[in-house]
Every structure is written in C-alpha cells, then in structure tokens.
Short mmCIF file of C-alpha atoms in Angstrom, two decimals:
data_model
loop_
_atom_site.label_atom_id
_atom_site.label_comp_id
_atom_site.label_asym_id
_atom_site.label_seq_id
_atom_site.Cartn_x
_atom_site.Cartn_y
_atom_site.Cartn_z
CA MET A 1 133.43 140.31 45.77
CA LYS A 2 132.16 136.98 46.95
CA LYS A 3 129.53 136.95 49.66
CA GLN A 4 130.91 135.58 52.96
CA ILE A 5 128.85 132.76 54.48
CA SER A 6 128.86 132.26 58.25
CA ILE A 7 129.39 128.61 59.33
CA LEU A 8 128.15 129.24 62.86
CA PRO A 9 124.49 128.36 62.15
CA VAL A 10 125.61 125.15 60.44
CA LEU A 11 127.72 124.15 63.42
CA LEU A 12 124.89 124.84 65.79
CA LEU A 13 122.54 122.75 63.66
CA TRP A 14 124.90 119.76 63.62
CA LEU A 15 125.47 120.09 67.36
CA ALA A 16 121.73 119.97 67.98
CA ILE A 17 121.30 116.91 65.77
CA GLY A 18 124.24 115.12 67.43
CA THR A 19 122.93 115.80 70.92
CA SER A 20 119.53 114.43 69.95
CA LEU A 21 121.03 111.25 68.53
CA LEU A 22 123.28 110.69 71.55
CA SER A 23 120.33 111.03 73.86
CA GLN A 24 118.64 108.22 71.92
CA VAL A 25 121.48 105.74 71.48
CA GLY A 26 124.65 106.50 73.39
CA CYS A 27 124.39 108.44 76.63
CA ASN A 28 122.84 105.89 78.95
CA THR A 29 125.62 104.98 81.41
CA GLU A 30 123.57 102.49 83.36
CA ARG A 31 124.68 98.80 82.96
CA PRO A 32 122.09 96.78 81.02
CA ALA A 33 120.33 94.03 82.93
CA ALA A 34 122.43 90.83 82.95
CA ASP A 35 121.21 87.66 81.35
CA LYS A 36 119.73 85.23 83.83
CA ASP A 37 122.57 82.74 83.46
CA SER A 38 125.45 85.22 83.48
CA THR A 39 125.28 85.69 87.25
CA ALA A 40 125.40 81.96 87.97
CA THR A 41 128.80 80.74 89.25
CA ASP A 42 130.05 77.19 89.72
CA THR A 43 130.88 76.90 93.41
CA THR A 44 131.87 73.23 93.16
CA ALA A 45 135.50 72.50 94.04
CA ARG A 46 137.29 69.54 92.44
CA ILE A 47 140.54 67.71 93.06
CA THR A 48 142.19 64.74 91.32
CA LEU A 49 144.30 62.18 93.17
CA LEU A 50 146.54 59.62 91.51
CA PHE A 51 147.77 56.45 93.23
CA ALA A 52 150.65 54.34 91.90
CA GLY A 53 151.93 51.00 93.13
CA ASP A 54 155.26 49.73 94.40
CA LEU A 55 158.32 51.88 93.66
CA MET A 56 161.09 49.30 94.04
CA GLN A 57 164.83 49.14 93.33
CA HIS A 58 166.32 45.78 92.46
CA ILE A 59 170.07 45.56 91.91
CA THR A 60 169.62 45.44 88.13
CA GLN A 61 167.80 48.79 88.32
CA ILE A 62 170.58 50.29 90.44
CA ASN A 63 173.27 49.05 88.05
CA ALA A 64 171.34 50.31 85.03
CA ALA A 65 171.01 53.80 86.53
CA ARG A 66 174.71 54.17 87.36
CA THR A 67 176.49 56.84 85.31
CA ALA A 68 180.13 57.15 84.27
CA GLY A 69 180.65 59.57 87.15
CA ASP A 70 179.44 56.97 89.67
CA THR A 71 176.21 58.84 90.25
CA TYR A 72 172.72 57.63 89.30
CA ASP A 73 170.20 58.91 86.81
CA TYR A 74 166.62 57.59 86.74
CA THR A 75 165.13 60.27 84.51
CA ASP A 76 164.40 57.94 81.61
CA CYS A 77 162.46 55.56 83.86
CA PHE A 78 159.63 58.07 84.26
CA ALA A 79 159.88 60.07 81.04
CA LEU A 80 156.84 58.51 79.34
CA VAL A 81 154.52 58.59 82.37
CA ARG A 82 155.53 61.97 83.76
CA PRO A 83 152.78 63.84 81.85
CA LEU A 84 150.18 61.45 83.28
CA ILE A 85 151.48 61.88 86.83
CA GLU A 86 151.56 65.66 86.49
CA GLU A 87 147.91 65.73 85.39
CA ALA A 88 146.88 64.92 88.96
CA ASP A 89 146.63 67.55 91.67
CA ILE A 90 148.17 65.09 94.13
CA ALA A 91 150.15 61.97 93.13
CA ILE A 92 150.85 59.33 95.80
CA GLY A 93 153.23 56.36 95.51
CA ASN A 94 154.29 53.42 97.67
CA PHE A 95 158.00 53.93 98.39
CA GLU A 96 159.05 50.32 98.92
CA VAL A 97 162.75 50.86 99.54
CA THR A 98 164.93 52.55 102.11
CA LEU A 99 167.46 55.31 101.56
CA GLY A 100 170.00 53.69 103.84
CA GLY A 101 173.08 54.97 102.04
CA LYS A 102 175.94 52.93 100.59
CA PRO A 103 176.42 50.11 99.90
CA TYR A 104 173.31 50.16 97.73
CA ARG A 105 171.41 46.88 97.70
CA GLY A 106 168.48 45.26 95.96
CA TYR A 107 166.36 42.34 97.09
CA PRO A 108 165.96 41.12 99.80
CA CYS A 109 167.06 44.19 101.79
CA PHE A 110 166.66 47.32 99.72
CA SER A 111 168.86 50.41 100.02
CA ALA A 112 168.41 52.68 97.01
CA PRO A 113 170.54 55.62 95.83
CA ASP A 114 169.29 59.04 96.88
CA GLU A 115 168.93 59.96 93.20
CA TYR A 116 166.01 57.55 93.00
CA VAL A 117 163.77 59.62 95.24
CA LEU A 118 164.86 62.79 93.42
CA ALA A 119 163.66 61.27 90.15
CA ILE A 120 160.38 60.22 91.77
CA ARG A 121 159.80 63.76 92.99
CA ASP A 122 160.75 65.26 89.64
CA ALA A 123 158.38 62.86 87.88
CA GLY A 124 155.52 64.55 89.73
CA PHE A 125 154.92 62.51 92.87
CA ASP A 126 153.76 64.67 95.78
CA VAL A 127 153.39 62.18 98.66
CA LEU A 128 155.21 58.92 99.47
CA LEU A 129 154.07 56.05 101.68
CA THR A 130 156.70 54.32 103.81
CA ALA A 131 154.80 51.70 105.84
CA ASN A 132 155.56 48.48 103.96
CA ASN A 133 157.34 45.19 104.57
CA HIS A 134 160.70 46.60 103.40
CA CYS A 135 160.80 49.76 105.54
CA LEU A 136 163.23 48.16 108.04
CA ASP A 137 165.56 46.68 105.42
CA SER A 138 168.39 49.02 106.51
CA GLY A 139 167.53 48.92 110.20
CA ARG A 140 167.20 51.99 112.35
CA LYS A 141 169.76 53.88 110.29
CA GLY A 142 167.81 53.28 107.09
CA LEU A 143 164.42 54.16 108.54
CA GLU A 144 165.68 57.43 110.01
CA ARG A 145 167.81 58.36 107.00
CA THR A 146 164.84 57.78 104.68
CA ILE A 147 162.74 60.15 106.76
CA ARG A 148 165.50 62.78 106.81
CA MET A 149 165.90 62.60 103.04
CA LEU A 150 162.18 62.96 102.39
CA ASP A 151 161.99 65.85 104.83
CA SER A 152 164.99 67.58 103.24
CA LEU A 153 163.27 67.36 99.84
CA ARG A 154 159.99 68.55 101.37
CA ILE A 155 158.16 65.43 100.24
CA PRO A 156 155.22 64.73 102.57
CA HIS A 157 155.22 61.13 103.76
CA CYS A 158 153.56 58.87 106.27
CA GLY A 159 153.85 55.37 107.73
CA THR A 160 157.18 55.37 109.61
CA TYR A 161 158.53 57.75 112.26
CA ALA A 162 161.79 58.35 114.10
CA THR A 163 160.01 58.78 117.44
CA PRO A 164 156.53 58.46 118.96
CA GLU A 165 156.56 62.25 119.39
CA ALA A 166 157.09 62.72 115.67
CA ARG A 167 154.19 60.40 114.93
CA GLN A 168 151.96 62.25 117.37
CA LYS A 169 152.79 65.54 115.68
CA GLU A 170 152.70 64.45 112.02
CA TYR A 171 150.07 61.71 111.85
CA PRO A 172 147.52 61.41 110.37
CA LEU A 173 149.04 63.26 107.44
CA LEU A 174 146.81 66.19 106.52
CA ILE A 175 147.01 67.37 102.91
CA GLU A 176 145.43 70.70 102.03
CA LYS A 177 145.02 71.71 98.40
CA LYS A 178 142.44 73.42 96.19
CA GLY A 179 140.13 73.96 99.14
CA PHE A 180 140.20 70.28 100.21
CA ARG A 181 141.42 68.80 103.47
CA LEU A 182 142.45 65.15 103.07
CA ALA A 183 143.61 62.92 105.93
CA LEU A 184 146.00 60.15 104.84
CA LEU A 185 146.57 56.92 106.80
CA ASN A 186 149.19 54.24 106.04
CA TYR A 187 149.79 50.76 107.56
CA THR A 188 151.63 47.52 106.80
CA TYR A 189 150.91 43.90 107.73
CA GLY A 190 154.54 43.34 108.78
CA THR A 191 158.25 43.98 108.13
CA ASN A 192 159.62 40.62 106.97
CA GLY A 193 160.33 39.45 110.51
CA LEU A 194 162.51 42.48 111.31
CA VAL A 195 161.61 44.16 114.61
CA VAL A 196 161.29 47.91 114.86
CA LYS A 197 163.57 49.25 117.59
CA ALA A 198 162.66 52.08 119.94
CA PRO A 199 162.25 54.93 119.54
CA ASN A 200 161.35 54.25 115.88
CA VAL A 201 157.70 53.63 114.98
CA VAL A 202 156.23 51.61 112.12
CA ASN A 203 152.50 51.72 111.51
CA TYR A 204 151.42 48.08 111.66
CA ILE A 205 147.88 46.89 110.97
CA ASP A 206 146.29 46.89 114.41
CA THR A 207 142.59 47.74 114.50
CA ALA A 208 142.80 49.17 118.01
CA VAL A 209 145.49 51.63 116.88
CA ILE A 210 143.77 52.33 113.57
CA ALA A 211 140.49 53.09 115.35
CA ARG A 212 142.23 55.76 117.43
CA ASP A 213 143.92 57.15 114.32
CA ILE A 214 140.59 57.42 112.51
CA VAL A 215 139.20 59.42 115.43
CA ALA A 216 142.26 61.69 115.25
CA ALA A 217 141.72 62.07 111.52
CA GLN A 218 138.05 62.93 112.00
CA ALA A 219 139.04 65.64 114.48
CA MET A 220 140.88 67.35 111.63
CA GLN A 221 137.50 67.79 109.90
CA PRO A 222 138.76 66.44 106.57
CA ASP A 223 136.74 66.15 103.40
CA ALA A 224 137.92 62.54 103.08
CA ILE A 225 139.97 59.98 105.01
CA ILE A 226 142.09 57.80 102.72
CA CYS A 227 143.72 54.66 104.07
CA CYS A 228 146.69 53.29 102.08
CA ILE A 229 147.35 49.79 103.33
CA HIS A 230 150.03 47.13 102.68
CA TRP A 231 148.19 43.80 102.88
CA GLY A 232 147.20 40.60 101.12
CA LEU A 233 149.17 37.68 99.69
CA GLU A 234 151.95 38.05 97.16
CA TYR A 235 151.22 37.02 93.55
CA GLN A 236 147.52 36.35 94.21
CA THR A 237 145.40 38.15 91.60
CA LEU A 238 142.29 38.08 93.82
CA GLN A 239 141.92 39.60 97.26
CA ASN A 240 141.45 37.24 100.18
CA ARG A 241 138.79 37.19 102.86
CA GLU A 242 141.00 39.00 105.38
CA GLN A 243 141.37 41.96 103.00
CA GLU A 244 137.63 42.10 102.43
CA GLN A 245 136.87 41.96 106.15
CA LEU A 246 139.40 44.68 106.95
CA ALA A 247 138.01 46.85 104.14
CA ASP A 248 134.53 46.42 105.61
CA TRP A 249 135.83 47.37 109.05
CA LEU A 250 137.69 50.46 107.80
CA LEU A 251 134.67 51.79 105.93
CA ALA A 252 132.38 51.10 108.90
CA HIS A 253 134.71 53.08 111.17
CA GLY A 254 134.85 56.19 108.99
CA VAL A 255 137.48 55.68 106.29
CA THR A 256 136.29 57.10 102.96
CA HIS A 257 138.56 55.36 100.44
CA ILE A 258 141.04 52.45 100.61
CA ILE A 259 144.13 51.95 98.44
CA GLY A 260 145.99 48.64 98.76
CA SER A 261 149.46 47.42 97.86
CA HIS A 262 151.93 44.55 98.52
CA PRO A 263 150.88 41.54 96.38
CA HIS A 264 153.07 42.78 93.44
CA VAL A 265 150.18 41.99 91.11
CA VAL A 266 147.02 43.89 90.31
CA GLN A 267 143.93 42.90 92.28
CA PRO A 268 140.31 44.00 91.67
CA ILE A 269 138.78 47.39 92.40
CA GLU A 270 135.36 48.07 93.88
CA VAL A 271 133.25 51.17 94.13
CA ARG A 272 131.05 50.60 97.17
CA GLY A 273 127.68 52.34 97.41
CA THR A 274 125.38 53.78 94.78
CA ASN A 275 124.48 57.12 96.35
CA ASP A 276 126.71 59.83 94.85
CA ALA A 277 127.30 61.33 98.28
CA ASP A 278 128.31 57.99 99.80
CA ARG A 279 130.52 56.10 97.34
CA HIS A 280 133.81 54.54 98.44
CA LEU A 281 136.74 53.40 96.32
CA VAL A 282 138.42 50.16 97.39
CA VAL A 283 141.57 49.17 95.47
CA TYR A 284 142.81 45.80 96.72
CA SER A 285 146.22 46.03 95.02
CA LEU A 286 147.80 48.48 92.61
CA GLY A 287 150.49 45.95 91.70
CA ASN A 288 154.06 46.94 90.96
CA TYR A 289 154.90 50.29 89.49
CA LEU A 290 158.64 50.33 88.84
CA SER A 291 160.59 47.14 89.50
CA ASN A 292 162.66 44.42 87.84
CA MET A 293 160.19 41.67 88.65
CA MET A 294 159.54 39.40 85.68
CA LYS A 295 157.03 36.84 86.93
CA LYS A 296 153.72 36.78 85.11
CA ASN A 297 151.49 39.68 86.21
CA CYS A 298 154.40 41.29 88.14
CA ASP A 299 155.90 43.35 85.32
CA GLY A 300 153.36 46.14 85.54
CA GLY A 301 150.62 47.73 87.58
CA LEU A 302 147.98 50.42 87.82
CA MET A 303 147.72 54.13 88.15
CA VAL A 304 144.32 54.77 89.73
CA THR A 305 142.77 58.22 89.49
CA LEU A 306 140.20 59.39 92.03
CA GLU A 307 138.34 62.65 91.47
CA LEU A 308 136.57 64.29 94.38
CA GLU A 309 134.22 67.24 94.30
CA LYS A 310 132.48 69.28 96.96
CA ASP A 311 130.05 72.08 97.49
CA SER A 312 127.89 71.62 100.56
CA THR A 313 129.09 67.98 100.70
CA THR A 314 132.12 66.05 99.47
CA ARG A 315 131.68 63.09 97.14
CA MET A 316 133.48 60.87 94.68
CA LYS A 317 132.88 62.31 91.24
CA ASP A 318 134.78 59.73 89.21
CA ALA A 319 137.45 57.02 89.31
CA ASN A 320 139.35 55.16 86.63
CA TYR A 321 142.59 53.29 86.11
CA GLN A 322 145.43 53.05 83.60
CA LEU A 323 147.73 50.11 82.98
CA VAL A 324 151.49 50.64 83.10
CA TRP A 325 154.04 48.08 81.96
CA VAL A 326 157.80 48.04 82.68
CA SER A 327 160.23 47.45 79.84
CA ARG A 328 163.45 45.99 81.23
CA PRO A 329 166.87 46.45 79.59
CA VAL A 330 167.22 42.71 79.01
CA VAL A 331 164.11 42.92 76.80
CA SER A 332 164.39 46.41 75.29
CA HIS A 333 168.19 46.41 74.81
CA LYS A 334 168.10 49.97 76.15
CA LYS A 335 170.01 51.15 79.20
CA MET A 336 167.13 51.88 81.55
CA HIS A 337 163.98 50.32 82.91
CA ARG A 338 161.14 52.34 81.40
CA LEU A 339 157.52 52.74 82.48
CA ILE A 340 155.38 52.30 79.37
CA PRO A 341 151.79 53.65 79.42
CA THR A 342 149.02 52.17 77.28
CA SER A 343 149.13 55.21 75.00
CA TYR A 344 152.66 54.35 73.89
CA PRO A 345 152.44 52.82 70.39
CA ASP A 346 153.45 49.23 69.70
CA SER A 347 155.42 50.43 66.69
CA LEU A 348 158.00 52.00 69.02
CA LEU A 349 158.61 48.72 70.87
CA ASN A 350 160.51 45.70 69.65
CA ALA A 351 158.78 42.37 69.06
CA GLU A 352 159.60 40.91 72.48
CA GLU A 353 158.48 44.06 74.26
CA ARG A 354 155.18 43.95 72.37
CA ARG A 355 154.69 40.28 73.23
CA LEU A 356 155.34 40.71 76.96
CA ARG A 357 153.30 43.90 77.23
CA HIS A 358 150.32 42.22 75.55
CA ILE A 359 150.59 39.25 77.92
CA PHE A 360 150.42 41.63 80.88
CA TYR A 361 147.55 43.60 79.36
CA GLU A 362 145.48 40.56 78.48
CA SER A 363 145.93 38.81 81.81
CA THR A 364 145.27 41.93 83.87
CA ARG A 365 142.29 43.07 81.83
CA GLU A 366 140.74 39.62 81.95
CA ASN A 367 141.02 39.53 85.73
CA LEU A 368 139.74 43.05 86.23
CA GLY A 369 136.97 42.57 83.70
CA LYS A 370 135.60 39.66 85.70
CA HIS A 371 135.87 41.17 89.15
CA ASN A 372 135.90 44.99 89.03
CA LYS A 373 132.78 46.73 90.31
CA GLY A 374 131.84 50.25 89.28
CA ILE A 375 135.12 51.34 87.67
CA SER A 376 136.60 51.10 84.19
CA GLU A 377 139.88 51.60 82.38
CA ARG A 378 140.67 55.10 81.25
CA ASP A 379 140.71 55.66 77.50
CA SER A 380 144.27 56.19 76.28
#
C-alpha cells in the first residue's frame, strides 16, 4: 500500500512564496510619478483661413456648364482644387456675380445660374463676399435674390444687404470657429455707375463709415478684424498709391489683416511688422479665381492661406500663397473650365495648356518675386 502524501503543506508553501513576491513587485496600486513632460499640454489654438479671388461667370462658362436637361453642373470646375480648399478651416471667396435668375447673363451684367453657388459651397467655400462692382448687375431683384439664395444655403456672407436693419443686425460678420472670434468687413470702390436703391445697402469705401464699422467690430472682442476690399485699377500688376494709403489707414484704425480684389490680376503681398504678436497681412489683389478672361495675367490667381494662433494673445503664425490657373475649353478641348493647381502635372495637360500656364506662372512669379515682402509661395 502506497503511502499517501498530503499536498496541503505544499500549497501553503507556494501561497507564502507568492504573497511575498507580490508584495515586492505587483501589489502597489499607487500611480507612479509622471514624467516631467507628460503633464505639459499645448494650450495654443490654431486656425487656417484661405482666401480666393474673383468667382466670375462669363457666358462661355454658363454655356459650358449647361447639361442636356437644361440644368447646370460646375462640379468639374473645382474638382482639382477642392482638396486644397477643404484643408482650410474657413475658406472665403469673392462672389463677383449676382443670382438674379433667368435669363442668365455674362459680362457686362452678370446673372449666374443657382447651380454655380451650389458648386462653390460643395467645393468647400464657407463664406462669400458680395460687395464688388458687379453686385448691382441685376438691380434690386438680383441683389435681394442673391442674399436669399445664400441665406437658404446657410452660406455666411457680407457686403450687401436688403435693408439697413439687416446690415445693423448682421454686420460686421462675426465668424466663430475653433475657439476664435473673427470679425469680417467687406467694401467696394463702386458699382459700375449703377446706383443702389433704397432700402438696399451696398458697402462702399467710405472711411467715415468704415471707422464706425471697425468700432462695432472691436466691440465684438474678436481675435482679429479682417477687411476684404474691392479696390485698385484693373489689369495693373502693382498696387497704386491710393491702395497703399487706404491700407495704412485701415491698419492704423484697428484692422488686423487686409485682403484685396478687383484688378483681375495678381498684385503684391506684404507682411507688415516684425514682432510676432503684431504682424499684418496685406494682399493687394488675389487676381481672378474662376473666369473666362484670357488677357495676359488674367487667366489665373492666388489662393492665400493665413494661419492664426492664440494663447494669451492672438498672432499671425504663418502665411503663404498658391498659384491657380484656369484651363478654358477652347484651349483644353474639354467641356468645362477647370481650376488647375500648381501640383497638377504638365504631363496631363496638352501643349497649349502647358504653354499658357507657364506664361501665367512666369509672369506672376516674376512680379511677386520683385515686390512681395515677408511671404513666399507654398511648396506644391
């Protein structure tokens, strides 16, 4: 008969050993002291703004966008730049047409199909500017219908108003995103001799009015006041003295950054100030964005990116620009006008497209290279 061996002492021995080991390596429930850097958090907020030039609609663009069902499709116009627009937290464009309804018209009195603004929204634009020399092209009906369409699509806008009461309520336009409060101003030098009729309001360049608007903007306690202004002389690749003087005046009265349009060509960009907490971006002209214009320097424009950051103060962190060229159907032999970014390879363009794009690039880069201050072209 085999001798029975009790396993109880063995179990007790292993239990004692295990308890001892746990007390040395595993039973401390207190959280170990954190590394010095692990508790540090980045409290700096950042936001990126993108500004694009003139969104126009000549009759050739309207005809090209017409579909077999007598509707309009502009999707292909923006397909190549849409990813660039969507990179920005807020994208702002100059809406240099009216939505006056049929009959649709191009130059000199623009009335674009409603589908055009739908495509602009779907391409990633968040805010549209309406104070420009074509905002009265369809009269009172066009001004008011444009506003109603933008409102129905929930696209924030500024520059024109159906009534003084609407302007009082909605202007300056306050944009709030990612912890930033941005006040947007918009003015035009004129409206091609057309007279705004009461009760409609167009924001014209009038320093007495602008001074009051800046005070109203400051009362909103924004992180920045951005003035988008329609000024200068058409087809002139350098700003004039009046633009420089008005820029000086705007900055002196509290505007933080200035974005210009109207000349249909790109004009220089300046970064004023060297102190990080007190730098101001001044863009004299973004040029055209989407149009059928074919004069030298008119077949393209800029997308300017402005990055702001804030902690205890708000400042300009960075700014850069990208060139955009428009390929027209008469050149591309494709149906639509297409916005072509610099990243788009030459190999996908035909010989004439390559030639015209290079002419625009070379001329624009030469001008900006001579006159830009404190800003450079974004790497593709």
